[in-house]
Amino acid sequence: MKKIILLLITIFHLQTAYSQGLTVEKIMQDQSKWIGTSPSNPFWSEDSKTIYFSWNPDKNKGDSLYKIVLPEKTPIKVTPKERRALPAQSGEYNRNFSMKVYEKQGEIFLMYAKTLIIKQLTNTIERESNPYFSGDETKIIYSKGGNLFSLNLEDGAVSQISNFIAGAKKTEAKPANEQEKWLKADQLDMFEVLKERKDKKDEAEKIAKADLPKRPKEIYTEDKSLELPRISPDLRYITYRLSTQPKNAKSAIVPSYVTESGFTEDLPARTKVGAPLPIYENFIYDTKKDTVYQVITKEIVGITEQPEFLKDYAKKDTTKKKALPRKITISSPNWSINGTYAVVTVRSIDNKDRWIMLLDPATGKLKNLDRQHDEAWIGGPGVSGFGGGNIGWVNDQTLYFQSEADGYSHLYTINVLTNEKKQLTKGKFEVQQAQLSKDKQSFYLITNEVHPGEQHFYKMSVDGGERTKLTSMIGANDVTLSPDESKLAIRYSYINKPWELFLQENTPNAKAEQLTSSLTDEFKAYPWKDAKVISFTARDGVEIFARIYEPTAKIKNKKAVVFVHGAGYLQNAHKWWSQYSREYMFHNLLVDKGYTVLDIDYRASAGYGRDCRTGIYRFMGGKDLEDNVDGAKLLVSKYGIDPKKIGVYGGSYGGFITLMAMFTTPDVFAAGAALRPVTDWAAYNHGYTANILNEPQTDSLAYRKSSPIYHAAGLKGHLLICHGGVDVNVHIQDSYRLAQRLIELKKENWEMATYPMEDHGFVEPTSWMDEYKRILKLFEERLK
């Protein structure tokens, strides 16, 4: 009874404290202590009886590993000894899933799935990595020191199967000129002893060479870097890639002023967009014929096609004349189950084309299976990146892959012999994850077909057709399937509920049982808002989704704040706990003060298909900003907001949009806070920027339209800029250059705060507190 009374008193005090409202200090404090630490990175034991996950309910300095041993449901902390003995989560299985080979701490291990017995196969100082089974499953192939080795599972014999050597082959010293050549010949003619000794030496070397066991061919990489060496299942063909690194690509430097040494120290950063890129070449070594040849790429359909944007530049337009092949990169081969066929993914370096191609290892020739072309850039779930994407084999002849060909990332199959292609999923939704069942009869999918802001887990036949929905909780269901495919470990969250771990049987309509409880009593005491996910129609007719946070009519002050999420390609108007947890809590604080908050998934956001993703091509600050402006108009027309009392803020890409809003639509937003913003896209990295704006030296029009620094003269309202001093992503140079521009424009309605020890993502609670106090002060003082 006494404990119950004490608990009630504690809850009363917490509720009393929160009746006075949230504070910036409260919501920006150490998140793990204030909210609690949600479980993450769940994985199963091989026998499907234990779920492991990272968790920190004891508020240690770092996450700890926990486990739940079924059928018990109580989390148990894993001891360091047990953790060190666990197999790696990644690895390669043999065809019937009875064995798994993996690398851990630079050594190779083999696990027998039925008994869970683990056998260590290597123990050396050098690091072994990337192990996989040979086609007949009698050997383990792995990499060491840049070369491939095989380990015989029967007798443990190790053989080196490639001999890549850095640098150029040393040639025998030869006379430097005709005079030296004549002198050497004259010496051998004149002195018999010299001639006899030379003949004996040559004969001894010949005998010694003949007595040597057969070794792999010496392949010299010269000044190039070796990448992706892999051998075919029959151990005949070694495929590999050589990259030539640019010698004149200048990297930026970020100075760090607050250091242990007391001296300013330079932090290595990155190159800027448009800097010279590596050149890639792919080769095949036929071990049987002892010959090396290059993969043939000149006949790839469309490889010489030039992008349409060049038509805007008369001197650069090569679309009407024969052009050189574009630079490409080729993935490592994905071999069919029986080892007969090899498929590679080819991507143009400008990322406007992706080809899935059949590779003939005997000739190096490529045959097209699927080409996805986009004048903007190739991307989307299961498609993004310069690796192979989500691709694999259903059977010996049928390949599955994802493509945005119809506007949304969907699942396809293709017969590599007949080229018969089949679309397995279709509709205005995305297949965000897909994996093949062990029996290869079904796909398990995570899609957002119920609602763009929900994620659910489905099962579908490999032939397509009806999908069986397996999860039912509204929000995000991030599922890890047990190895025997009988159970689902689900990381689940809702708008106002951070992630927790649930367990469910792998059957439709089964109930999910909560396994963890991570939140602190202090955090739970506040009634966090269940923000509504709404949609509105943008000026061009496209449906835009957003979160709306509304105060009660009693405290509503007719002021509003528009939040702009970062990363560009990211989703935040959804029904699960936001990765912007601090911003979510700040929005609760604003609502308690009477503000209405709108959080928009503007054009380029994730979750809405290709056209949304590429809607900003060649004009960042175009449709994406228009969506935020249309959202501001919605606040006025539907939610009763005073059009002169709307603020805007965001970080990174959100900071960029804030600047574009304040500079190019100055009558819409009275105040804006741009956090760690990009001010000039020519200063950002290549991988992100070149997709959207091409390169500054080839598409200067796109960069000038899209960079806020060129539009700074339009500033009317009040602007706050906040930036970390050691930001190695968006360099603080961006904000300094903009500050100088504003000074030269004689603008006085702006201020800038720098945080000397913070990178792109802040770490210290005091920095978060200072930043958000400034943001709150800006809105309180300027939205009057």
PDB file of C-alpha atoms in Angstrom, residues 1 41 83 95 153 183 196 272 321 337 340 361 440 475 477-478 481 599 624 632 666 677 683 692 698 749 784:
ATOM      1  CA  MET A   1       0.000   0.000   0.000  1.00  0.00           C
ATOM      2  CA  ASN A  41      18.984  -3.934 -34.337  1.00  0.00           C
ATOM      3  CA  ARG A  83      28.180 -11.744 -26.794  1.00  0.00           C
ATOM      4  CA  ARG A  95      21.908 -23.923 -50.667  1.00  0.00           C
ATOM      5  CA  LEU A 153      36.175 -28.235 -45.728  1.00  0.00           C
ATOM      6  CA  LEU A 183      80.053  -3.776 -74.400  1.00  0.00           C
ATOM      7  CA  GLU A 196      80.086 -20.342 -68.852  1.00  0.00           C
ATOM      8  CA  LYS A 272      32.912  19.225 -53.818  1.00  0.00           C
ATOM      9  CA  LYS A 321      26.226  14.199 -82.874  1.00  0.00           C
ATOM     10  CA  ILE A 337      21.745 -21.071 -58.044  1.00  0.00           C
ATOM     11  CA  THR A 340      25.295 -21.375 -64.887  1.00  0.00           C
ATOM     12  CA  PRO A 361      32.322 -14.970 -68.544  1.00  0.00           C
ATOM     13  CA  LYS A 440      11.783 -19.808 -52.763  1.00  0.00           C
ATOM     14  CA  GLY A 475       2.188   2.963 -37.730  1.00  0.00           C
ATOM     15  CA  ASN A 477       6.105  -2.338 -38.506  1.00  0.00           C
ATOM     16  CA  ASP A 478       9.797  -3.033 -39.047  1.00  0.00           C
ATOM     17  CA  LEU A 481      11.645 -12.737 -39.750  1.00  0.00           C
ATOM     18  CA  ASP A 599       5.227  19.462 -41.001  1.00  0.00           C
ATOM     19  CA  ASP A 624       9.670  21.649 -52.892  1.00  0.00           C
ATOM     20  CA  ALA A 632       1.258  28.077 -45.482  1.00  0.00           C
ATOM     21  CA  PRO A 666       9.607  36.841 -48.368  1.00  0.00           C
ATOM     22  CA  PRO A 677      21.930  25.058 -44.197  1.00  0.00           C
ATOM     23  CA  ALA A 683      29.955  23.526 -52.337  1.00  0.00           C
ATOM     24  CA  ILE A 692      19.708  16.444 -58.796  1.00  0.00           C
ATOM     25  CA  THR A 698      27.983  21.520 -67.086  1.00  0.00           C
ATOM     26  CA  ASN A 749      17.486  41.671 -39.942  1.00  0.00           C
ATOM     27  CA  LYS A 784       3.524  39.263 -33.314  1.00  0.00           C
TER      28      LYS A 784
END
